[in-house]
Short mmCIF file of C-alpha atoms and ligand atoms in Angstrom, two decimals:
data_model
loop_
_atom_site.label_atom_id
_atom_site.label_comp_id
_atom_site.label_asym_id
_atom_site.label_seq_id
_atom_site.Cartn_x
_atom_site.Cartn_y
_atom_site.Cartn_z
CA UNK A 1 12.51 -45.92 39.98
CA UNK A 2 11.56 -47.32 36.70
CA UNK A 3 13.97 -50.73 37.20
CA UNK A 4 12.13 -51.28 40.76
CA UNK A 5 8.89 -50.55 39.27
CA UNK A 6 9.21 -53.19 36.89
CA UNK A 7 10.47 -55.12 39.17
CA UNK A 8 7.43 -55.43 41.10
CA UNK A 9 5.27 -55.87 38.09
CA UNK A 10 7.02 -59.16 37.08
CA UNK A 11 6.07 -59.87 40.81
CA UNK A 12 2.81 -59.67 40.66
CA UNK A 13 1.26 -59.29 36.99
CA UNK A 14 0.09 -62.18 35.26
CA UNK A 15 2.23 -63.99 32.74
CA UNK A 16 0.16 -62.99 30.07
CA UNK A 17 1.59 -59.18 30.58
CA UNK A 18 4.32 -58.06 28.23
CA UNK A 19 7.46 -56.12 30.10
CA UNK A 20 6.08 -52.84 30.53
CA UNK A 21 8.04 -50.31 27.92
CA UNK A 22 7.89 -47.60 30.46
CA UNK A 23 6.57 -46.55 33.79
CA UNK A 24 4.63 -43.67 33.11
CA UNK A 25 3.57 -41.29 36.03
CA UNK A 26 1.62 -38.44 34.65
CA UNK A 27 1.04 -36.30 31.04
CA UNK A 28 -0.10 -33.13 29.79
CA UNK A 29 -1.56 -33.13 25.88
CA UNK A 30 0.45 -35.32 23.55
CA UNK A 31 3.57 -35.22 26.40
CA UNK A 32 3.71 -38.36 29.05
CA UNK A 33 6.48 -38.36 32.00
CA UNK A 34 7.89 -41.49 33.26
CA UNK A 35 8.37 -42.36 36.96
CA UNK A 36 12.54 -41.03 36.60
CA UNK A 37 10.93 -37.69 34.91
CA UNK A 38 12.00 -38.92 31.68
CA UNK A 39 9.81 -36.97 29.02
CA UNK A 40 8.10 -39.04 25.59
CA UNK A 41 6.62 -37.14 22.79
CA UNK A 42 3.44 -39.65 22.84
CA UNK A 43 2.51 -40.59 19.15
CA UNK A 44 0.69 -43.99 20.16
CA UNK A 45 -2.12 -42.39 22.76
CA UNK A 46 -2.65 -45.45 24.28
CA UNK A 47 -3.38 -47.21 21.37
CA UNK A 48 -5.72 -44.37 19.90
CA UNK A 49 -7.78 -44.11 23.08
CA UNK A 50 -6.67 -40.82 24.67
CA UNK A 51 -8.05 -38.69 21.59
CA UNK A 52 -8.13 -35.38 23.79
CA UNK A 53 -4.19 -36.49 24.92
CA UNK A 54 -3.51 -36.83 29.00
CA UNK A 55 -4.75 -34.54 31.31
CA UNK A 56 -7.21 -32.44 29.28
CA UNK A 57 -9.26 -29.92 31.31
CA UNK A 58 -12.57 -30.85 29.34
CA UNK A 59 -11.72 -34.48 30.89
CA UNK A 60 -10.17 -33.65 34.28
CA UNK A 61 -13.62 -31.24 34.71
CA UNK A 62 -16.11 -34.29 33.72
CA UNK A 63 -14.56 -36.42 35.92
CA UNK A 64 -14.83 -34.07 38.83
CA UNK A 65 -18.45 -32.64 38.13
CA UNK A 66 -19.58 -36.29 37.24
CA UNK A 67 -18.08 -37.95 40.52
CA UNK A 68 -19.45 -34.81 42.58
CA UNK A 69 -22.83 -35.91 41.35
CA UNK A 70 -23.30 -39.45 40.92
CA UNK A 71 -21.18 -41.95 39.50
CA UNK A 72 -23.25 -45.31 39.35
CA UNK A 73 -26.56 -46.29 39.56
CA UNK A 74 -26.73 -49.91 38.35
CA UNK A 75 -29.60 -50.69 35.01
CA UNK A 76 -32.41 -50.55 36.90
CA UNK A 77 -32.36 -46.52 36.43
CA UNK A 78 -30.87 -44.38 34.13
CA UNK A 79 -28.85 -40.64 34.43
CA UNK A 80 -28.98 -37.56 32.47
CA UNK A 81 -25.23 -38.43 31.06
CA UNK A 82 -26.48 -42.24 29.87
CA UNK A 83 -29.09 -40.71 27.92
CA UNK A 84 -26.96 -38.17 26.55
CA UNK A 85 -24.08 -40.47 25.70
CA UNK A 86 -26.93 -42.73 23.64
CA UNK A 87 -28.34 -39.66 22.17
CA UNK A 88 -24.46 -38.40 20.50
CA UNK A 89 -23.43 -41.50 19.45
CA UNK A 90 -26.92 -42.11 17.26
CA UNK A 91 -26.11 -38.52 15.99
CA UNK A 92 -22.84 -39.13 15.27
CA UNK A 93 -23.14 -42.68 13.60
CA UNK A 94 -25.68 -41.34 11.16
CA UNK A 95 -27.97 -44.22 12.97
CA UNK A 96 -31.05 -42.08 12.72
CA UNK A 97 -34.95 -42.77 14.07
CA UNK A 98 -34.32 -46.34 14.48
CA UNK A 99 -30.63 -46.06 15.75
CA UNK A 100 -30.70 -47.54 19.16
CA UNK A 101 -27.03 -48.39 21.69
CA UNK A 102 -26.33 -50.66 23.82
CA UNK A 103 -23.49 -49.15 26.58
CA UNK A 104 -20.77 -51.35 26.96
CA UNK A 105 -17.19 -51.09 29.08
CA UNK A 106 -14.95 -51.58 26.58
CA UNK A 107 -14.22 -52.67 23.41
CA UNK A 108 -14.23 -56.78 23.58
CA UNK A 109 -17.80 -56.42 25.74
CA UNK A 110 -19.32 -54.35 22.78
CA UNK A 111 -18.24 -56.45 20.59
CA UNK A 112 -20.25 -59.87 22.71
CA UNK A 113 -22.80 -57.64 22.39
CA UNK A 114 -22.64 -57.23 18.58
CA UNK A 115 -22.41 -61.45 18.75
CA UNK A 116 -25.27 -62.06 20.78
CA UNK A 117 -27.07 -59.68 18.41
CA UNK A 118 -25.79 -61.70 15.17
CA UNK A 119 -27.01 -64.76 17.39
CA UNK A 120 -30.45 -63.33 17.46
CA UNK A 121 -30.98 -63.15 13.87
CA UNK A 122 -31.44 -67.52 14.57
CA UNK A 123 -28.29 -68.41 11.88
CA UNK A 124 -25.35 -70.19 12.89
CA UNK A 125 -22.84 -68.72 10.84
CA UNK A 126 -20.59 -65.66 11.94
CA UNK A 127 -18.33 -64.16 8.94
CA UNK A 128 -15.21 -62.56 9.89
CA UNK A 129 -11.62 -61.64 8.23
CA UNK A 130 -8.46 -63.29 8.58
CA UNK A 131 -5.73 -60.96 10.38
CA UNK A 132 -8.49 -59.24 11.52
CA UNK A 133 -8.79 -58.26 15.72
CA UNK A 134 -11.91 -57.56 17.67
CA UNK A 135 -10.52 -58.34 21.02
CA UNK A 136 -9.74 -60.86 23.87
CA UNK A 137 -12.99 -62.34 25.42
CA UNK A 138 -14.50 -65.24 24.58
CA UNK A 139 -16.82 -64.54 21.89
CA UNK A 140 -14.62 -61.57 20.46
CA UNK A 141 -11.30 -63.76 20.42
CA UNK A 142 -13.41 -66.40 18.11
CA UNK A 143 -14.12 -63.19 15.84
CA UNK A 144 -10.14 -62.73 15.88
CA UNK A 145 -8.44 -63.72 12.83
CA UNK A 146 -4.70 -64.35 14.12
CA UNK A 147 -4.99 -68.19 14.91
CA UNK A 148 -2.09 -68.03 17.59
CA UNK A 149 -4.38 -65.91 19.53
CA UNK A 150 -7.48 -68.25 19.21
CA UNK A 151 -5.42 -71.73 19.53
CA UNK A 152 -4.52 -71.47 23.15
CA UNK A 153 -8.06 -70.87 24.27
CA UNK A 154 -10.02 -73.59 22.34
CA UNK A 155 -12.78 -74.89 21.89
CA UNK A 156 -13.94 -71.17 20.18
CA UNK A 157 -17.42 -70.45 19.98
CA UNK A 158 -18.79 -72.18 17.05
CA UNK A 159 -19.92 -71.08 13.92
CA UNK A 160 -17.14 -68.34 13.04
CA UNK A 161 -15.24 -68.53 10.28
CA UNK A 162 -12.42 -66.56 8.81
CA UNK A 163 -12.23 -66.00 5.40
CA UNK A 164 -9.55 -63.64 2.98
CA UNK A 165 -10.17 -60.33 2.69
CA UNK A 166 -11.49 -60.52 -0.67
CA UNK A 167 -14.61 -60.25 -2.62
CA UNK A 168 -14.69 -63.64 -4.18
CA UNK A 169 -14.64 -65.56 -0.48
CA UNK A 170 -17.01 -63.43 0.79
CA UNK A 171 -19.74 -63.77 -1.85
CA UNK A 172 -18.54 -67.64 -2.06
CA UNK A 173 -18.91 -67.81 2.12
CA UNK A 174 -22.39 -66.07 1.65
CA UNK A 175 -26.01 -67.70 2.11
CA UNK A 176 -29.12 -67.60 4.15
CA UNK A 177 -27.25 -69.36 7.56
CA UNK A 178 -25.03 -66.75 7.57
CA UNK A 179 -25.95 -64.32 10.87
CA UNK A 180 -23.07 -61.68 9.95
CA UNK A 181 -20.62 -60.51 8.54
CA UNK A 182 -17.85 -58.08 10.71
CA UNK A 183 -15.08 -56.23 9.46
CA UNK A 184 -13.08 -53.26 10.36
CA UNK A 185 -12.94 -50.51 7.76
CA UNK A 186 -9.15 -50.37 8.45
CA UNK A 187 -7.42 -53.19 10.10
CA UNK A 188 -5.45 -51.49 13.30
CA UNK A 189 -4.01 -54.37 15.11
CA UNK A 190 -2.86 -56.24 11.47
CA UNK A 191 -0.69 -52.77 10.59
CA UNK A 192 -3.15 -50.45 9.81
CA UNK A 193 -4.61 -52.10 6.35
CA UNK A 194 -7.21 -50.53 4.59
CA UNK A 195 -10.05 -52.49 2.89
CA UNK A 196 -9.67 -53.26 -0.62
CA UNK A 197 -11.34 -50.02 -2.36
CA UNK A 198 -15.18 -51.04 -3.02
CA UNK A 199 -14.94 -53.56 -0.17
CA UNK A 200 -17.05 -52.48 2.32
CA UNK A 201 -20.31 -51.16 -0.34
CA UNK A 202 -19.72 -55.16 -2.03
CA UNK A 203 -20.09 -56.41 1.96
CA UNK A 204 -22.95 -54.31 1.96
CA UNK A 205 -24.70 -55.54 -0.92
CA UNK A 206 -23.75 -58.81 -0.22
CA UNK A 207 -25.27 -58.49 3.09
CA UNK A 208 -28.59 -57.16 2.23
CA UNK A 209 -28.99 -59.44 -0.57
CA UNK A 210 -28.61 -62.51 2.03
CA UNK A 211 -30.48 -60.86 5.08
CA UNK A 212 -27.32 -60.64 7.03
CA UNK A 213 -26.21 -57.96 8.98
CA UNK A 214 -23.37 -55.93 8.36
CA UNK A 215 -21.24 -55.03 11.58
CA UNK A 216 -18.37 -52.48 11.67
CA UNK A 217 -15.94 -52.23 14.01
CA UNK A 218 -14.76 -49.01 14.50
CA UNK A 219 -13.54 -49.74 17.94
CA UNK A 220 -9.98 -48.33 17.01
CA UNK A 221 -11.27 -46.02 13.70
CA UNK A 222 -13.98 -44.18 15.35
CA UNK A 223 -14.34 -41.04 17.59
CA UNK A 224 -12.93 -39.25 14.83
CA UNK A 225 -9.59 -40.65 14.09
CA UNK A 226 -9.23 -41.38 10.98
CA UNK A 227 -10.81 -37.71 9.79
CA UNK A 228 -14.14 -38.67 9.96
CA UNK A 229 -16.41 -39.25 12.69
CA UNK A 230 -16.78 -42.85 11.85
CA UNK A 231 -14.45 -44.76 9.31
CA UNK A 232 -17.75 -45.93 7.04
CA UNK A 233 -18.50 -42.63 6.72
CA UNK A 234 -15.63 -41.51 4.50
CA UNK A 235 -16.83 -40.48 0.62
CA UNK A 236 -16.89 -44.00 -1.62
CA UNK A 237 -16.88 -46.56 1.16
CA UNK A 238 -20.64 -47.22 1.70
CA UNK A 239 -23.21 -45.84 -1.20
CA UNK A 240 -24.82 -42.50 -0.02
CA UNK A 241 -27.57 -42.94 2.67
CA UNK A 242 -26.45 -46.68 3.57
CA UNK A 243 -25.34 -47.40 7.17
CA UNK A 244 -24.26 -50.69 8.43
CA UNK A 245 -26.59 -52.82 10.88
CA UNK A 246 -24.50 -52.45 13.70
CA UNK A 247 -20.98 -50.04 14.72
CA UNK A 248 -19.07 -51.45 17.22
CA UNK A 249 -17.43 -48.57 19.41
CA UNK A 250 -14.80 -47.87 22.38
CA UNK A 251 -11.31 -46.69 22.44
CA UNK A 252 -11.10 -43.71 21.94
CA UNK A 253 -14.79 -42.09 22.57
CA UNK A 254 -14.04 -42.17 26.20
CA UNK A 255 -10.71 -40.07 25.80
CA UNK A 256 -9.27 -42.79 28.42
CA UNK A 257 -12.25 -43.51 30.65
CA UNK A 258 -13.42 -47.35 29.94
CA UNK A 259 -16.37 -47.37 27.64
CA UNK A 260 -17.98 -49.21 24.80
CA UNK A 261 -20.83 -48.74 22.74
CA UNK A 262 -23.03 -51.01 20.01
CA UNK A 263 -24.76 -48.69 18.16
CA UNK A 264 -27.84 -50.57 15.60
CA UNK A 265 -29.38 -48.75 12.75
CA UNK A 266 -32.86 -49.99 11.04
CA UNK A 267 -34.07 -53.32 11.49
CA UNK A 268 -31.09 -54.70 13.68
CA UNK A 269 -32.62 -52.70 16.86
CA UNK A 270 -35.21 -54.36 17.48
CA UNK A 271 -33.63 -57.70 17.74
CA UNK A 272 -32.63 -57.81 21.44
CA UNK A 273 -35.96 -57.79 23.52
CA UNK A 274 -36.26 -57.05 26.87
CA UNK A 275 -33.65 -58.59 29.45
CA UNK A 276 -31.87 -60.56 26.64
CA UNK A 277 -28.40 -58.42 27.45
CA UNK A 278 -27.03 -55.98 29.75
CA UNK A 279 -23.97 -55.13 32.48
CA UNK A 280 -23.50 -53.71 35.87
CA UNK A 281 -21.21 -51.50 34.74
CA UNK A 282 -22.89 -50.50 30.75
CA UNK A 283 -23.96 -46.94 31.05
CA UNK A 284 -21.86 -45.99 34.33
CA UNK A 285 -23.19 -41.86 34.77
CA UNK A 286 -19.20 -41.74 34.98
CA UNK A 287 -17.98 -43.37 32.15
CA UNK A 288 -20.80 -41.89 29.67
CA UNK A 289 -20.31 -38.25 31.08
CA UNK A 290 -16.62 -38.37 30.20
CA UNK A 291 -17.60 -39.53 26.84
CA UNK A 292 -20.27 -37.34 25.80
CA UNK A 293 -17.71 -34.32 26.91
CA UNK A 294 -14.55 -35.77 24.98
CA UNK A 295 -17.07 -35.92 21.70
CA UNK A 296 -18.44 -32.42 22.62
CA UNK A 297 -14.86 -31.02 22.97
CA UNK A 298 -13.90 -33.20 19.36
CA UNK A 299 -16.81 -31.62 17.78
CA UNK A 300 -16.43 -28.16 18.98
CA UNK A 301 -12.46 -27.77 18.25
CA UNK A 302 -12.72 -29.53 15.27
CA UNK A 303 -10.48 -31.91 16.05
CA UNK A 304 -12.15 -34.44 13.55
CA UNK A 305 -11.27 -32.26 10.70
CA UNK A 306 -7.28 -31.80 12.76
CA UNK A 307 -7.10 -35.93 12.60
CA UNK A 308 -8.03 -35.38 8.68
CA UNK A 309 -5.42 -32.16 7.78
CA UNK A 310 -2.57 -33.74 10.47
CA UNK A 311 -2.70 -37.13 9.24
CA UNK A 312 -1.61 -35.85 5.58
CA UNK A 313 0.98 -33.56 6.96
CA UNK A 314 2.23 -36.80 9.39
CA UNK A 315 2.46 -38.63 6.04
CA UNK A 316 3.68 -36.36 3.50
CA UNK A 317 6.40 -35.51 6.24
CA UNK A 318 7.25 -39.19 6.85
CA UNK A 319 7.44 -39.57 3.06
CA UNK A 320 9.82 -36.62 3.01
CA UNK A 321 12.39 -38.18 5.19
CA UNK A 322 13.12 -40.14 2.40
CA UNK A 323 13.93 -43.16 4.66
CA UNK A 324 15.65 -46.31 3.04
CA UNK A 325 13.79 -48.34 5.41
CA UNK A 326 10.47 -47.34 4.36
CA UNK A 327 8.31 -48.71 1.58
CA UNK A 328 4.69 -47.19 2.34
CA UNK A 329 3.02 -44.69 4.36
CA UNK A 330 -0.46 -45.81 4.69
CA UNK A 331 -3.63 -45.39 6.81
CA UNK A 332 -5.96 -42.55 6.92
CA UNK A 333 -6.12 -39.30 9.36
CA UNK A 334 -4.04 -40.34 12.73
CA UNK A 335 -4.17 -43.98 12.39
CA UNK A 336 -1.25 -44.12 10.20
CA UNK A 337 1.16 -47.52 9.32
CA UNK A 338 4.37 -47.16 8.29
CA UNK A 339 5.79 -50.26 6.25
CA UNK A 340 9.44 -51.43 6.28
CA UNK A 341 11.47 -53.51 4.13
CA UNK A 342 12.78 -55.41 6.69
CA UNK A 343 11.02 -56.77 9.94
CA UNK A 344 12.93 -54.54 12.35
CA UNK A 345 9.39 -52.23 13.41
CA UNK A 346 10.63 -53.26 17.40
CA UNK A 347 13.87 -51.90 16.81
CA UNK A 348 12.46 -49.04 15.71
CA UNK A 349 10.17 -48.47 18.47
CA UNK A 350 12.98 -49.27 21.29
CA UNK A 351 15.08 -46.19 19.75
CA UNK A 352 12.32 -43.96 19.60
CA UNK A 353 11.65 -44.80 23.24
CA UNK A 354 15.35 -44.29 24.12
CA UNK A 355 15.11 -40.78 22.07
CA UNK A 356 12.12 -40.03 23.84
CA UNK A 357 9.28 -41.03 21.51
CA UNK A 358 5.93 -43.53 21.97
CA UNK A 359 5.09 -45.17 18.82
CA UNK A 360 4.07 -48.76 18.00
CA UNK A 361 5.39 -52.27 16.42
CA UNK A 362 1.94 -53.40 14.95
CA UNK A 363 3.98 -56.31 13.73
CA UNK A 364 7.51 -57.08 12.26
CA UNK A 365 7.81 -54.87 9.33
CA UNK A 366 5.00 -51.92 10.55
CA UNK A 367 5.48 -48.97 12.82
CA UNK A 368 1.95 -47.81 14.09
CA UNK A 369 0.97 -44.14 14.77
CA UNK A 370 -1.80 -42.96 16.79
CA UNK A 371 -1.24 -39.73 18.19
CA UNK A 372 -3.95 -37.74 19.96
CA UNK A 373 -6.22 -35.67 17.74
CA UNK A 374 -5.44 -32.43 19.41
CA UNK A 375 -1.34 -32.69 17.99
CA UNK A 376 -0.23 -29.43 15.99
CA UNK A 377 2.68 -28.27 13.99
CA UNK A 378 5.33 -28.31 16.63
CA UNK A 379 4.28 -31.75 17.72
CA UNK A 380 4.93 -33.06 14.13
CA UNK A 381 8.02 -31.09 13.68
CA UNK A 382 9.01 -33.18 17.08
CA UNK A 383 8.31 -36.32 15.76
CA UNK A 384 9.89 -36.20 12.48
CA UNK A 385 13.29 -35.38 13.97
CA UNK A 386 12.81 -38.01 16.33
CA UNK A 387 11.76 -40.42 14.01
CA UNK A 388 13.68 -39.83 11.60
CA UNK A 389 16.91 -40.69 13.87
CA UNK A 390 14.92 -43.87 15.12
CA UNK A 391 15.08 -45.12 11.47
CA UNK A 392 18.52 -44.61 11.00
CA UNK A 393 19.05 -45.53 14.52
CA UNK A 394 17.43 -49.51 13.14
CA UNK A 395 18.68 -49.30 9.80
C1 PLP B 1 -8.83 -52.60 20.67
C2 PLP B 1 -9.76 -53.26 19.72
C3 PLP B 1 -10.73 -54.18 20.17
C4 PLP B 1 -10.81 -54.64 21.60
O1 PLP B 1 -11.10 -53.60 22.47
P1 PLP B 1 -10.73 -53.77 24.04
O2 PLP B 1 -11.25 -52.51 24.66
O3 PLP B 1 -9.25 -53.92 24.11
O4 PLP B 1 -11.43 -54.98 24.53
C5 PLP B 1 -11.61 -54.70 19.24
N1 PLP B 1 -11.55 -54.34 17.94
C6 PLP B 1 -10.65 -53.45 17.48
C7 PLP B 1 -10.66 -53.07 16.04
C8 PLP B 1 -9.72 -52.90 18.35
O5 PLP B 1 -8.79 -52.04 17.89
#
């Protein structure tokens, strides 16, 4: 089934579609079946999106109920879940009185959102981060820093520039036309790279002192992944009681539905004024009711503090295999990036599909992990024997 599958994808897909590594058919928890029956230990959860894993009761029931009830209602109105969904994710964020959110449909649309709001501020300038990725549209592919992306699709929208990921071309990019500066606390698509320690307080500062705002994207770090609720949040990235301007969220706080959220703090929510932004979609009773009940069930089976415990057991047990092919073990909770010595990450990934085992090339020389939050001891214990023989397997 899976060779005719794929056959009518190349059919009909657009070019721009990679061959699909699998056709997958249905899942239960951190398992996914392919279209033959072939079973995968998933460690990748498409790409740190289904946080609950497939198939979870908690989102199977939302669905249901929600659909039962009402599932769209355009902007002019609002439901119980849209208000509910805003409500969390200012909880959650830290945002507090002033926090305000903007619903989006997935990651790339809350991220326009977070430009038109660095538009509003009246500067022309737009910081971002070389290797950095903040998705595909327009506005959020200018924000990208991988220039083969960008190239194809120019002219980008102007005023963005990429600089290193370093303190000196930050403060040496800063001054009073800049609109914003955006960043992710760790850098998912580049191979999971953390910020330089102090990094994202000095972009804070730095900020602040120039009236910019500060935007986070936590698209890929938030809903709890990397042990805390939100990246910024960990102890010794921001100074206590600081939040940044603007969070830019999706992934996985829909546990697989489509959904995006910009989420403002302080001053930065009162910039957009009335009808200056919006979406048919934003808000969708549907989308938002699946959300607020993946975050409820993350909350109440402390799957945060899982991502936290599991992603040091995931590493210590990776760095316990003692491969010769890896040099680092990096990332934080379960967004995890392990380094090679040699660019071989795809072989790597093609025998751990063979074996029975989702994980990710984030480029040549890194393997990317991003298992559900909900993965326990046997899960690990799984992956390290099939991991393990996927190393030697590419070595
Ligand atoms: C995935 C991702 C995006 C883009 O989100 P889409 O939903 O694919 O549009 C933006 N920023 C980061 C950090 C991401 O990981």
């Amino acid at each position: 089934m899976t060779e005719e599958y794929r056959a009518r994808f190349a059919r009909v897909a657009m070019r721009s579609a990679p061959t699909p590594m699998a056709v997958l058919e249905h899942g239960e928890g951190a398992r996914v079946w392919d279209v033959d029956g072939a079973e995968y230990l998933d460690f990748l959860a498409g790409i740190a999106v289904n946080a609950l894993g497939h198939a979870h009761p908690v989102v199977v029931d939302a669905i249901a109920a929600q659909a039962a009830r009402v599932m769209h209602v355009s902007n002019y109105f609002t439901s119980p879940p849209a208000v509910a969904f805003a409500e969390t994710l200012v909880r959650l964020t830290g945002a507090g009185e002033a926090g305000r959110v903007y619903p989006a449909n997935s990651g790339a649309e809350a991220i326009e959102a977070a430009v038109k709001l660095a538009r509003r501020t009246g500067r022309p300038r737009i910081l971002a981060f070389e290797s950095g990725f903040h998705g595909r549209t327009m506005g959020a592919l200018a924000l990208t820093g991988k220039a083969a992306l960008r190239e194809p699709f120019e002219p980008m929208l102007p005023g963005v520039e990429h600089i290193p990921t370093d303190l000196a071309a930050l403060e040496a990019a800063m001054g009073p036309d800049v609109a914003a500066v955006i960043l992710e606390p760790i850098k998912g698509e580049a191979g999971v790279v953390p910020l330089p320690a102090g990094f994202l307080a000095a972009a804070r500062r730095l900020t602040r002192e120039h009236g910019a705002l500060l935007i986070v994207d936590e698209i890929q770090t938030g809903a709890g992944r990397t042990g805390e609720w939100f990246a910024f949040q960990h102890a010794g990235e921001l100074e206590p009681g600081d939040l940044p301007d603007a969070i830019v969220l999706a992934k996985g706080i829909g546990g697989g539905v489509p959904v995006g959220a910009l989420v403002t703090t302080g001053a930065a929510s009162e910039l957009f004024t009335l009808g200056q932004h919006g979406s048919t979609f934003g808000g969708n009773p549907l989308a938002t009711a699946v959300a607020v009940a993946v975050l409820g069930e993350i909350e109440r089976a402390g799957l945060v503090q899982n991502a936290a415990r599991r992603g040091e057991q995931l590493q210590q047990g990776i760095r316990d295999l003692a491969s010769p092919l890896v040099t680092e073990v990096r990332g934080r909770g379960l967004l995890i990036g392990v380094e090679l010595d040699r660019p071989v990450a795809g072989h790597v990934v093609a025998a751990a599909l063979e074996r029975g085992l989702i994980i990710n090339a984030a480029s040549g020389t890194t393997v990317r992990l991003a298992p559900p939050l909900i993965i326990g001891d046997a899960d690990i214990e799984r992956f390290l024997t099939l991991f393990s023989a996927s190393l030697e397997a590419a070595a």
